[in-house]
Short mmCIF file of C-alpha atoms in Angstrom, two decimals:
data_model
loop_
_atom_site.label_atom_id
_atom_site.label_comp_id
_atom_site.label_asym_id
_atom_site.label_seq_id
_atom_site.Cartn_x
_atom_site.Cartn_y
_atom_site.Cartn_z
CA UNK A 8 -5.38 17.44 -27.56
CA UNK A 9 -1.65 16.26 -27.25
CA UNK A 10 0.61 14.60 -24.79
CA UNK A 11 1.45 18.06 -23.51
CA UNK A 12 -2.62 18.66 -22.49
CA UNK A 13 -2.32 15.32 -20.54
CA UNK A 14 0.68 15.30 -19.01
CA UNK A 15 -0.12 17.35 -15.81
CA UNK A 16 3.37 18.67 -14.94
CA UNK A 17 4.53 19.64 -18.80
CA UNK A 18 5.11 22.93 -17.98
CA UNK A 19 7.31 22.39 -15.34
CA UNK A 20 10.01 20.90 -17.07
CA UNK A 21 12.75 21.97 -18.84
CA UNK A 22 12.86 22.57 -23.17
CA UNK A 23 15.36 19.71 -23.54
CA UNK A 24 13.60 17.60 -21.22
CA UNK A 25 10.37 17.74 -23.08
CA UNK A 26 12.28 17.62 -26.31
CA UNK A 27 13.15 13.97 -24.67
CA UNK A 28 10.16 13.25 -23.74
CA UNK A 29 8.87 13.93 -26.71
CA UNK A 30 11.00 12.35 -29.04
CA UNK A 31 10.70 8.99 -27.15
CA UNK A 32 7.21 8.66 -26.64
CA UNK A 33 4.76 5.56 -28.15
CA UNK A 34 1.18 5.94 -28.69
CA UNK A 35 -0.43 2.69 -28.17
CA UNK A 36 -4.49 1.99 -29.06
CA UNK A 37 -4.93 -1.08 -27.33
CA UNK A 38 -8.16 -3.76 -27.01
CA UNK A 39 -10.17 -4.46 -24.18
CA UNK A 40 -8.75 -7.52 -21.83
CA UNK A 41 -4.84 -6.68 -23.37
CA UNK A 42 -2.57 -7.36 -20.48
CA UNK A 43 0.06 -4.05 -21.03
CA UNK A 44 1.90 -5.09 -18.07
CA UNK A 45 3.29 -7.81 -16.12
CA UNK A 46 5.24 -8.92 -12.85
CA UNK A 47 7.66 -11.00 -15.31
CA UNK A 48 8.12 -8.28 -18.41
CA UNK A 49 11.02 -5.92 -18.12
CA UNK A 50 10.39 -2.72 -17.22
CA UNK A 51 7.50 -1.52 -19.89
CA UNK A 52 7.08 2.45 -19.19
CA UNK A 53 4.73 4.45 -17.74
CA UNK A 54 1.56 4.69 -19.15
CA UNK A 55 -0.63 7.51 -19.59
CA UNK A 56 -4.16 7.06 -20.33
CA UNK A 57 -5.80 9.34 -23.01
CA UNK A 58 -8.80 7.67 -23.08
CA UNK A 59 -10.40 4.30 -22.08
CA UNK A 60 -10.18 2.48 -18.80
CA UNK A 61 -6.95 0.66 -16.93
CA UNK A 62 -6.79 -2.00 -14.16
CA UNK A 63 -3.73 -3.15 -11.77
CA UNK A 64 -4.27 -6.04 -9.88
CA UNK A 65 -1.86 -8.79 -8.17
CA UNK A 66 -1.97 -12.51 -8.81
CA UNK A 67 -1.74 -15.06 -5.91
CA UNK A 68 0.13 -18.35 -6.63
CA UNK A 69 -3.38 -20.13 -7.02
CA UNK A 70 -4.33 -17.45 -10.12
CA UNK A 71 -6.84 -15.47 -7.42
CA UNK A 72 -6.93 -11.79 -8.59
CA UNK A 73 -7.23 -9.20 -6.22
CA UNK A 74 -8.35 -4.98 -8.24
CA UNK A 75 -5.56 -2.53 -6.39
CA UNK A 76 -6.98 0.30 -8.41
CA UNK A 77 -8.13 1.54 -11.80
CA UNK A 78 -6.76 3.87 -14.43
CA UNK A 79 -8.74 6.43 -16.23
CA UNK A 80 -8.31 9.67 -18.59
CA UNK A 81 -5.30 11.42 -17.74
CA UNK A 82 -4.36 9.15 -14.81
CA UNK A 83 -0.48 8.06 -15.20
CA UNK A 84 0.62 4.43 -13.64
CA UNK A 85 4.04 4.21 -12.54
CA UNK A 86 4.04 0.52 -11.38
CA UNK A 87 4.00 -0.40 -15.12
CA UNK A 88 7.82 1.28 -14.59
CA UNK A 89 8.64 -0.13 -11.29
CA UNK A 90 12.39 -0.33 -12.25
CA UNK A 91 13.08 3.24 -11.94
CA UNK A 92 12.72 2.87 -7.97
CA UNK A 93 14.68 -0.26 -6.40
CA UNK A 94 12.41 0.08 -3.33
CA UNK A 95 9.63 -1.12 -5.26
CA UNK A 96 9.49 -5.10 -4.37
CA UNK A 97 5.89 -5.82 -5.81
CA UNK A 98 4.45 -7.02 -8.99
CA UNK A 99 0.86 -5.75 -10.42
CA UNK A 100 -0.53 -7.04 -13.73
CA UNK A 101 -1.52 -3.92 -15.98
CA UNK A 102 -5.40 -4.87 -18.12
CA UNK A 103 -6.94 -3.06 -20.21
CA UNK A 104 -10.74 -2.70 -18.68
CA UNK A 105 -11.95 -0.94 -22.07
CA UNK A 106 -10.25 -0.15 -25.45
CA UNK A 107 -7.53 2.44 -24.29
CA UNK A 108 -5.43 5.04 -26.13
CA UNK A 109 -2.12 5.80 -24.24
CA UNK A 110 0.88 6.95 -24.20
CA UNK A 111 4.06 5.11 -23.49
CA UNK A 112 6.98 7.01 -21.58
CA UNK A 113 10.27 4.87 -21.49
CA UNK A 114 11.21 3.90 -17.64
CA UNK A 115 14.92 5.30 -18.16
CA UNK A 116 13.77 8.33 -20.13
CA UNK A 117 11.42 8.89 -16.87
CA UNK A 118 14.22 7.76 -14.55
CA UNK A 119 16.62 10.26 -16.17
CA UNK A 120 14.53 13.40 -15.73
CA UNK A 121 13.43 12.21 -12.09
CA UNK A 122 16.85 12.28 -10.95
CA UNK A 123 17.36 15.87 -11.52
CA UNK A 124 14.59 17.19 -11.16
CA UNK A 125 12.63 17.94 -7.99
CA UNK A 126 9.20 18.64 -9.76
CA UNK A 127 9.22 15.62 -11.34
CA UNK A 128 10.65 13.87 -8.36
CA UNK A 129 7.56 15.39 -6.29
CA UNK A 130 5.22 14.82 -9.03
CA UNK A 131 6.13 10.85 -8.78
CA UNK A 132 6.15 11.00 -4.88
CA UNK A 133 2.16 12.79 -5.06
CA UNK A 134 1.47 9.51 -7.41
CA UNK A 135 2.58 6.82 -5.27
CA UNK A 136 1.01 8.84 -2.15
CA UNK A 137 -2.32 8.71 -3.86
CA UNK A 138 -1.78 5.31 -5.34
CA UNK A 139 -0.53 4.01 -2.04
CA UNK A 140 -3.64 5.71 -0.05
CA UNK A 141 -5.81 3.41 -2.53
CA UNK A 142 -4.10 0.57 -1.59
CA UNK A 143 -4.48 1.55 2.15
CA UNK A 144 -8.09 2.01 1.50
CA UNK A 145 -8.51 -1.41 0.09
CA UNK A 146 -6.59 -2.91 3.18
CA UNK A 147 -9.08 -1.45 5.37
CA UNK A 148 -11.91 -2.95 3.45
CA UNK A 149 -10.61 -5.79 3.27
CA UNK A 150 -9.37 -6.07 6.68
CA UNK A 151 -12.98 -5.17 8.44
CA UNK A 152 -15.39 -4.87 5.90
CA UNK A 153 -17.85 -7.90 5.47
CA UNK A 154 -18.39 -9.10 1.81
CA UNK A 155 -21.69 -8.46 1.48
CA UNK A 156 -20.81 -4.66 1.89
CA UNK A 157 -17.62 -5.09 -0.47
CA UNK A 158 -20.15 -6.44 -3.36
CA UNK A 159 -22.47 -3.42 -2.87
CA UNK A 160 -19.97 -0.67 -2.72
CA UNK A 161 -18.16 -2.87 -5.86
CA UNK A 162 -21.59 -2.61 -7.67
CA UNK A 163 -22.27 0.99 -6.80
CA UNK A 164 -18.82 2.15 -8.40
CA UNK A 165 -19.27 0.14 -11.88
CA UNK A 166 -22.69 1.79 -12.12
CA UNK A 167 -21.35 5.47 -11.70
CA UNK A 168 -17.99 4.45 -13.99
CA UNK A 169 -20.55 3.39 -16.88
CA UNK A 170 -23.04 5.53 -15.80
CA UNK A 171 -25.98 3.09 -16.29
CA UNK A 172 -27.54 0.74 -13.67
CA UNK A 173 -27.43 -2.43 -15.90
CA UNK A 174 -23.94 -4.03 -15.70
CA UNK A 175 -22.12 -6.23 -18.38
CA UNK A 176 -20.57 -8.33 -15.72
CA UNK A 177 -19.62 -11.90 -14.92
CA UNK A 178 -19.53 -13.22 -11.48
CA UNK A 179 -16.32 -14.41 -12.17
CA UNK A 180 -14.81 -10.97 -13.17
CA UNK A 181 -16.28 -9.22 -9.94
CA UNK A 182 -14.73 -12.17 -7.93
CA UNK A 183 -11.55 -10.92 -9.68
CA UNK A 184 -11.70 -7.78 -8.58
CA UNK A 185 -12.22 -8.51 -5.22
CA UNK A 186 -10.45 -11.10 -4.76
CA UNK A 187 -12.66 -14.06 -4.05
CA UNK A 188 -14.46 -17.39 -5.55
CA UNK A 189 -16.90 -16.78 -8.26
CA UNK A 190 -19.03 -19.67 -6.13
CA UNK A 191 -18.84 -16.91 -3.09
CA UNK A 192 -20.20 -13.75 -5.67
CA UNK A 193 -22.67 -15.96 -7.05
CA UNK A 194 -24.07 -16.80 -3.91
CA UNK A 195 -24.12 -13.38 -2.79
CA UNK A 196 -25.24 -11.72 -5.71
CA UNK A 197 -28.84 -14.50 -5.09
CA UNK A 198 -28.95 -13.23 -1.51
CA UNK A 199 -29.52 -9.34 -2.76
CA UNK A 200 -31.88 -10.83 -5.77
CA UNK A 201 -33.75 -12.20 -2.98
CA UNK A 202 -34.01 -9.41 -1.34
CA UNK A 203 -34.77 -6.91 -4.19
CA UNK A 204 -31.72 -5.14 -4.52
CA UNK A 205 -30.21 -6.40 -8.27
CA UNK A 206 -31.70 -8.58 -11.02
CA UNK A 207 -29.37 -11.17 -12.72
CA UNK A 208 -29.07 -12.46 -15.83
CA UNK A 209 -26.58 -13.95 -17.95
CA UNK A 210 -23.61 -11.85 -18.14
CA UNK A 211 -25.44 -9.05 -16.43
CA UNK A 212 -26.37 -7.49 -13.10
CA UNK A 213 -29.08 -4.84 -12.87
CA UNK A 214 -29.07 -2.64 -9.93
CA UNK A 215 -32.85 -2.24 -8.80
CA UNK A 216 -32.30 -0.73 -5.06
CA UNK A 217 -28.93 1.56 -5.51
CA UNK A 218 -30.24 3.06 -2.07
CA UNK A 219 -30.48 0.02 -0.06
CA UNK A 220 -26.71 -0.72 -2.11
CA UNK A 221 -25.83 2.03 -0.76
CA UNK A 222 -27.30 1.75 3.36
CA UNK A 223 -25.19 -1.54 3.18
CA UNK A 224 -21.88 -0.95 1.79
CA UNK A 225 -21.91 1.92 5.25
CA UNK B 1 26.92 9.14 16.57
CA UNK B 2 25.41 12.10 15.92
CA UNK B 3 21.83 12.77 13.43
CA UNK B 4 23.95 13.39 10.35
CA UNK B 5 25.57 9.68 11.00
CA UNK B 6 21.86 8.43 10.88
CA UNK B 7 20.40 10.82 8.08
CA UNK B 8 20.78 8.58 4.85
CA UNK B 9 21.29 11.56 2.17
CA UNK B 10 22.86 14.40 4.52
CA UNK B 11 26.30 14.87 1.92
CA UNK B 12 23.21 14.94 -0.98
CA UNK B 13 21.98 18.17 1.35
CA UNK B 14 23.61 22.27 0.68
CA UNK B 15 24.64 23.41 3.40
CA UNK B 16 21.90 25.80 4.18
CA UNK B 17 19.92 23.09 3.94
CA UNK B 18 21.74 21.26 6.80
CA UNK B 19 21.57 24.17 8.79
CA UNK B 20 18.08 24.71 8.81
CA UNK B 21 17.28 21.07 9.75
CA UNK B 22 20.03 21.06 12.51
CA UNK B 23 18.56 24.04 14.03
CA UNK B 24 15.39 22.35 14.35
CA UNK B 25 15.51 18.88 15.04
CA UNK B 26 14.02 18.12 18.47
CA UNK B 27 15.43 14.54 20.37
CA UNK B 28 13.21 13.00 21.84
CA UNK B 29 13.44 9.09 24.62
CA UNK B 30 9.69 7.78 24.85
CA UNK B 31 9.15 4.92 26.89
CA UNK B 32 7.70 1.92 25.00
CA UNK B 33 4.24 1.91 24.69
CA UNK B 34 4.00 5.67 23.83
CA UNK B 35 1.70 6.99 21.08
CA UNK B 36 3.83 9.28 18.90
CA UNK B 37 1.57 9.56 16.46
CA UNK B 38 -1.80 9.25 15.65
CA UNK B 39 -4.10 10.15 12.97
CA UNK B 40 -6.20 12.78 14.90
CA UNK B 41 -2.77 14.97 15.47
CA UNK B 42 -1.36 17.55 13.40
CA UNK B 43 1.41 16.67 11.15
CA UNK B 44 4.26 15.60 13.70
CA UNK B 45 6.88 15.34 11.89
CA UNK B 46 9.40 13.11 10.37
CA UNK B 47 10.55 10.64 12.58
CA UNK B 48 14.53 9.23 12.51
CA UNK B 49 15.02 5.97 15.05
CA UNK B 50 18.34 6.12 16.75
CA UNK B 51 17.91 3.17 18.95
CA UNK B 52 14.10 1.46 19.53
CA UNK B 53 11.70 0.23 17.48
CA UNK B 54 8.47 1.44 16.01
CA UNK B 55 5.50 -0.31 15.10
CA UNK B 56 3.05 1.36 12.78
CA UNK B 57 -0.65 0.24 12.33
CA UNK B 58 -3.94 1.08 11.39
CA UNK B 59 -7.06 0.70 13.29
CA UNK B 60 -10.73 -0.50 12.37
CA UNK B 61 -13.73 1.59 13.81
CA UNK B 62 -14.22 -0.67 16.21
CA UNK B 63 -10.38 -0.52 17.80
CA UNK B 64 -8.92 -3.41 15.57
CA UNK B 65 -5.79 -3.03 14.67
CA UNK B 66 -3.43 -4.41 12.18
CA UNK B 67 0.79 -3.37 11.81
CA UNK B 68 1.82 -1.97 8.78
CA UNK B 69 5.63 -2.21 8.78
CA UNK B 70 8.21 -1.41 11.98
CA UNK B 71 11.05 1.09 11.98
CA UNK B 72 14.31 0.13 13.45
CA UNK B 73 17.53 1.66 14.32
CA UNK B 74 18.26 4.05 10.79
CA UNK B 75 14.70 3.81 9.84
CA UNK B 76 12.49 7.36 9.00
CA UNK B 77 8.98 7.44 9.12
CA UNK B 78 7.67 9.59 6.35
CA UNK B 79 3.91 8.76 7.49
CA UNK B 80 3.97 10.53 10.92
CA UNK B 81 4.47 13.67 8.77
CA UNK B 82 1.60 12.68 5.97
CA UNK B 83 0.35 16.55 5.97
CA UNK B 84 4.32 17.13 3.50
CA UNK B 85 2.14 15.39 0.39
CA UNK B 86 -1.72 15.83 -0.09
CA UNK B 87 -2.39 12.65 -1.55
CA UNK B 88 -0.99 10.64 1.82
CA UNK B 89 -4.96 10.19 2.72
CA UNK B 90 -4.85 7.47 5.28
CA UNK B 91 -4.15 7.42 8.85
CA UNK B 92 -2.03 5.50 10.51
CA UNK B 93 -0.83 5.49 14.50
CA UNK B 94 2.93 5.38 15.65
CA UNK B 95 3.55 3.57 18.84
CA UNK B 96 7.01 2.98 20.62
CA UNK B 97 7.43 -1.03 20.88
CA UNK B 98 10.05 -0.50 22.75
CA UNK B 99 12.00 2.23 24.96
CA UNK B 100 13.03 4.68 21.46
CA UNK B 101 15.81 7.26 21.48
CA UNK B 102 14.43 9.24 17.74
CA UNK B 103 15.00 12.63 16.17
CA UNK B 104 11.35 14.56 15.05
CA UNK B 105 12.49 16.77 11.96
CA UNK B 106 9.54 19.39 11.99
CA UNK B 107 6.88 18.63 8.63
CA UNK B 108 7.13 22.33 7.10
CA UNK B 109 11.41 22.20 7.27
CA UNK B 110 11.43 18.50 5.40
CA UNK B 111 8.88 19.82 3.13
CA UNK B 112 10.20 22.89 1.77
CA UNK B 113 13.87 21.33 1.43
CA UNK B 114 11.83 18.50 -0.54
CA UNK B 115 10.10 20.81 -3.04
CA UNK B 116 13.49 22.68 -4.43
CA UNK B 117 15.63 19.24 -3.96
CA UNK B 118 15.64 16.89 -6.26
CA UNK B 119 17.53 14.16 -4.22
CA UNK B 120 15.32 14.89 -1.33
CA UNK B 121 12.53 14.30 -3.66
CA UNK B 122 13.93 11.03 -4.89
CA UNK B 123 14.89 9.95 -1.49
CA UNK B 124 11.38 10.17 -0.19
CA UNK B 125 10.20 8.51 -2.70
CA UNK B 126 12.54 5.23 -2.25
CA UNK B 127 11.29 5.62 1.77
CA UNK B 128 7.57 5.32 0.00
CA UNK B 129 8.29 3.03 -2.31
CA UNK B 130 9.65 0.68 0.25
CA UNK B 131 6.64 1.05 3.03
CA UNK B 132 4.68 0.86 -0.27
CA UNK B 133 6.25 -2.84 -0.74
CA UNK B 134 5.92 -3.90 2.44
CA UNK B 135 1.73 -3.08 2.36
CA UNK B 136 1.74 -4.47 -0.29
CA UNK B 137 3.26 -7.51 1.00
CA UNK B 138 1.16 -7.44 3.83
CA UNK B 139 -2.06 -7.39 1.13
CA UNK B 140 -1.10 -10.55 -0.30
CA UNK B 141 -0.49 -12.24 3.16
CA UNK B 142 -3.94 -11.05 4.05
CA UNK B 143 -5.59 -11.93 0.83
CA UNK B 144 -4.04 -15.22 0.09
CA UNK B 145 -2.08 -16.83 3.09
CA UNK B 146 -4.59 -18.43 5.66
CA UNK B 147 -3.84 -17.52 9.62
CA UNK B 148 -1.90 -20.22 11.18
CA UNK B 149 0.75 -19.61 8.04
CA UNK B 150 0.76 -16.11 9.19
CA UNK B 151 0.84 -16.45 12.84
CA UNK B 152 3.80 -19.06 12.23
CA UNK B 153 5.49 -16.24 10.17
CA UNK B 154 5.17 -13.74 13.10
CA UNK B 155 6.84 -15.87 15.70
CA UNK B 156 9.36 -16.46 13.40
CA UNK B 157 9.75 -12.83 12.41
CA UNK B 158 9.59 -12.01 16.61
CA UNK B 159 12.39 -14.52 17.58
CA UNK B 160 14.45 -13.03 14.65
CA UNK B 161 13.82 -9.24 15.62
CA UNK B 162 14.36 -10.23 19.36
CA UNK B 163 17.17 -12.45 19.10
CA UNK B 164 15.23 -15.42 21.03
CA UNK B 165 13.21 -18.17 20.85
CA UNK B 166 11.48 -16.71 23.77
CA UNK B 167 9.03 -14.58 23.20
CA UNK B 168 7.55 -12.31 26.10
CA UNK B 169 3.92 -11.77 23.96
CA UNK B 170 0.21 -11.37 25.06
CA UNK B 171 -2.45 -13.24 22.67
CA UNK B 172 -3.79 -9.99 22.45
CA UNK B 173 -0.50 -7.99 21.38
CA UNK B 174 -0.41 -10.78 18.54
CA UNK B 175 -4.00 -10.38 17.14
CA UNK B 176 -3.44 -6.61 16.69
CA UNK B 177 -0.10 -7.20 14.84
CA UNK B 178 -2.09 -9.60 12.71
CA UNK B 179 -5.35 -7.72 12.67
CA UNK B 180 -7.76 -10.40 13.98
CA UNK B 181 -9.14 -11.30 17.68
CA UNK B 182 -7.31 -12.89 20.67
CA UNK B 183 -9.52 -15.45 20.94
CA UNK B 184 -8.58 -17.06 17.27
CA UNK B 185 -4.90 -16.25 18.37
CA UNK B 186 -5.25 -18.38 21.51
CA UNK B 187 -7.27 -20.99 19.35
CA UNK B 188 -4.13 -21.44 16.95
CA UNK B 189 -1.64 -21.10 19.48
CA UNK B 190 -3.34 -24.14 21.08
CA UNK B 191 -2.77 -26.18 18.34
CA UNK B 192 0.80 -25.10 17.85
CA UNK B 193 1.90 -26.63 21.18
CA UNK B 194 -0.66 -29.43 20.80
CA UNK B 195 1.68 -29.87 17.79
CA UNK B 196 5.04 -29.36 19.78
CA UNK B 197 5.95 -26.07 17.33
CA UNK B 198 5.50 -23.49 21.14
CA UNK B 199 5.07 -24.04 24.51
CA UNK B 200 2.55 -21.58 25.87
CA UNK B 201 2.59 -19.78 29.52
CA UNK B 202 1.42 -16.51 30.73
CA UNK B 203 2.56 -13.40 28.40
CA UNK B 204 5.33 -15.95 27.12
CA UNK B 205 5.37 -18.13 23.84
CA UNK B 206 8.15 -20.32 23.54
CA UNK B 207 9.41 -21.54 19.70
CA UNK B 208 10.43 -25.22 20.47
CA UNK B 209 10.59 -26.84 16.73
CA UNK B 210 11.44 -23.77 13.94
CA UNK B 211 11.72 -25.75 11.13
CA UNK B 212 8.34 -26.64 11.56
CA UNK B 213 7.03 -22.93 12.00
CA UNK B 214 9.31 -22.07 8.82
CA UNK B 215 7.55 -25.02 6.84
CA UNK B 216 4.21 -23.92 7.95
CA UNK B 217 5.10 -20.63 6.47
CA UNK B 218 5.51 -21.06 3.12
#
């Protein structure tokens, strides 16, 4: 499997665009917990995931994190190249969740092809849409949802990304993602111990009750 | 004035392609107050503001609402015609905030000029980008910015947009800008004026002391 396998709109473009493409291109392996991206660095490219797991979040002034949404084979992130639209006034920090393999596209190689071509140009526009209805989604929850239901559905969607019940997670990293106090998960994660629904341990959450998780994230 | 005056990338259109929206834009004069779009309706179409403004939202099950961004004079909502990208999948309702002279350029016409054009394409994605920002914006004010720095930001914003330090608001019209209830709005109003920032009366707050409100903000 190459770049061409992963890069959904390949076909579409032209032979001396691809040849572009191609002949600018970085692969990257990268650890878990590398930050690939940041609000200060210069424009650092899109990224396409081959395999492992991404996260873009945003930083208040206090160091609070806040998830916006996660990257995973075959997904491309285009905030990582936020130069190559002057409309976008926002800054996410780009982590590496697991030990990722990606590829690098250059921002102005990207740019270049964008700006002549209109499947390109819609494939970027279908990206934003889609990353833009995540961010909508998160407003929402964020907006009305309760905590207690934020935790669950949080829980809920690390067990079916690592496909196993028992979670290698600190109450400080899911306060991360959701942009809280570790004090605030730790208290909540004792209120569904209490009540049967997880088990903790150091480092760890075990899901005992994913359907009462899942009658309270509703 | 005519549309073409108002349609940022009309010289970037061929000429067929002018036609075909000329022949059929619809002008429309709602009243403020007037739904122009809601989730629940078909795609209605892009909307172009010639004179008004626009206030987009979202709302909570239980009829909470929260603005988005507003359209002015120039501004086109891409979001009234989310049907022209399949990965727009969130809802949001257009309401007139004030009396709104607009242009509707039908969904299926934008759409189909978008797919062959590239600057069409890369137009619509700057409009994105830029509501993108400003949700994004809105995240962090929600996420990191308690109320009465928000609320302070809002009158600010209001005597800006309206030209006046008097503004004719309800409580209520301001807790479904901000997304929370009247009854916290009239709490923190309160203390504005027990402060000296406002002077409340009915439907009517009055700025008195703007640097304040402005240092509050930050």
């Amino acid at each position: 499997m190459t770049f061409q396998d992963y890069f959904p709109i390949w076909n579409k473009l032209q032979t001396d665009q691809q040849d572009r493409i191609r002949s600018n291109l970085n692969f990257r392996t990268v650890k878990k917990g590398t930050i690939l991206h940041n609000g200060d660095m210069d424009c650092t490219g899109l990224l396409l995931v081959k395999a492992g797991q991404l996260r873009a979040y945003i930083l208040s002034d206090e160091g609070r994190e806040i998830t916006i949404y996660r990257l995973f084979d075959r997904d491309l992130c285009l905030f990582s190249a936020s130069c190559i639209m002057r409309s976008i006034q926002f800054e996410v920090t780009i982590q590496a969740e697991k030990d990722t393999d990606l590829w690098v596209i250059p921002a102005e190689v990207y740019q270049d092809i964008m700006e002549t071509s209109a499947p390109v140009a819609n494939y970027t526009n279908e990206l934003m849409a889609s990353r833009f209805s995540e961010v909508m989604w998160l407003m929402e929850q964020v907006m009305w949802k309760s905590l207690d239901k934020r935790v669950a559905a949080f829980l809920l969607e690390e067990a079916s990304i690592e496909g196993s019940s028992v979670l290698k997670i600190t109450h400080e990293a899911i306060a991360n993602h959701l942009g809280t106090h570790r004090e605030v998960i730790t208290r909540m994660l004792r209120y569904f111990q209490s009540e049967g629904m997880v088990r903790l341990s150091r480092g760890m959450v075990r899901l005992l009750d994913e359907d009462r998780l899942r009658q309270l994230q509703d």
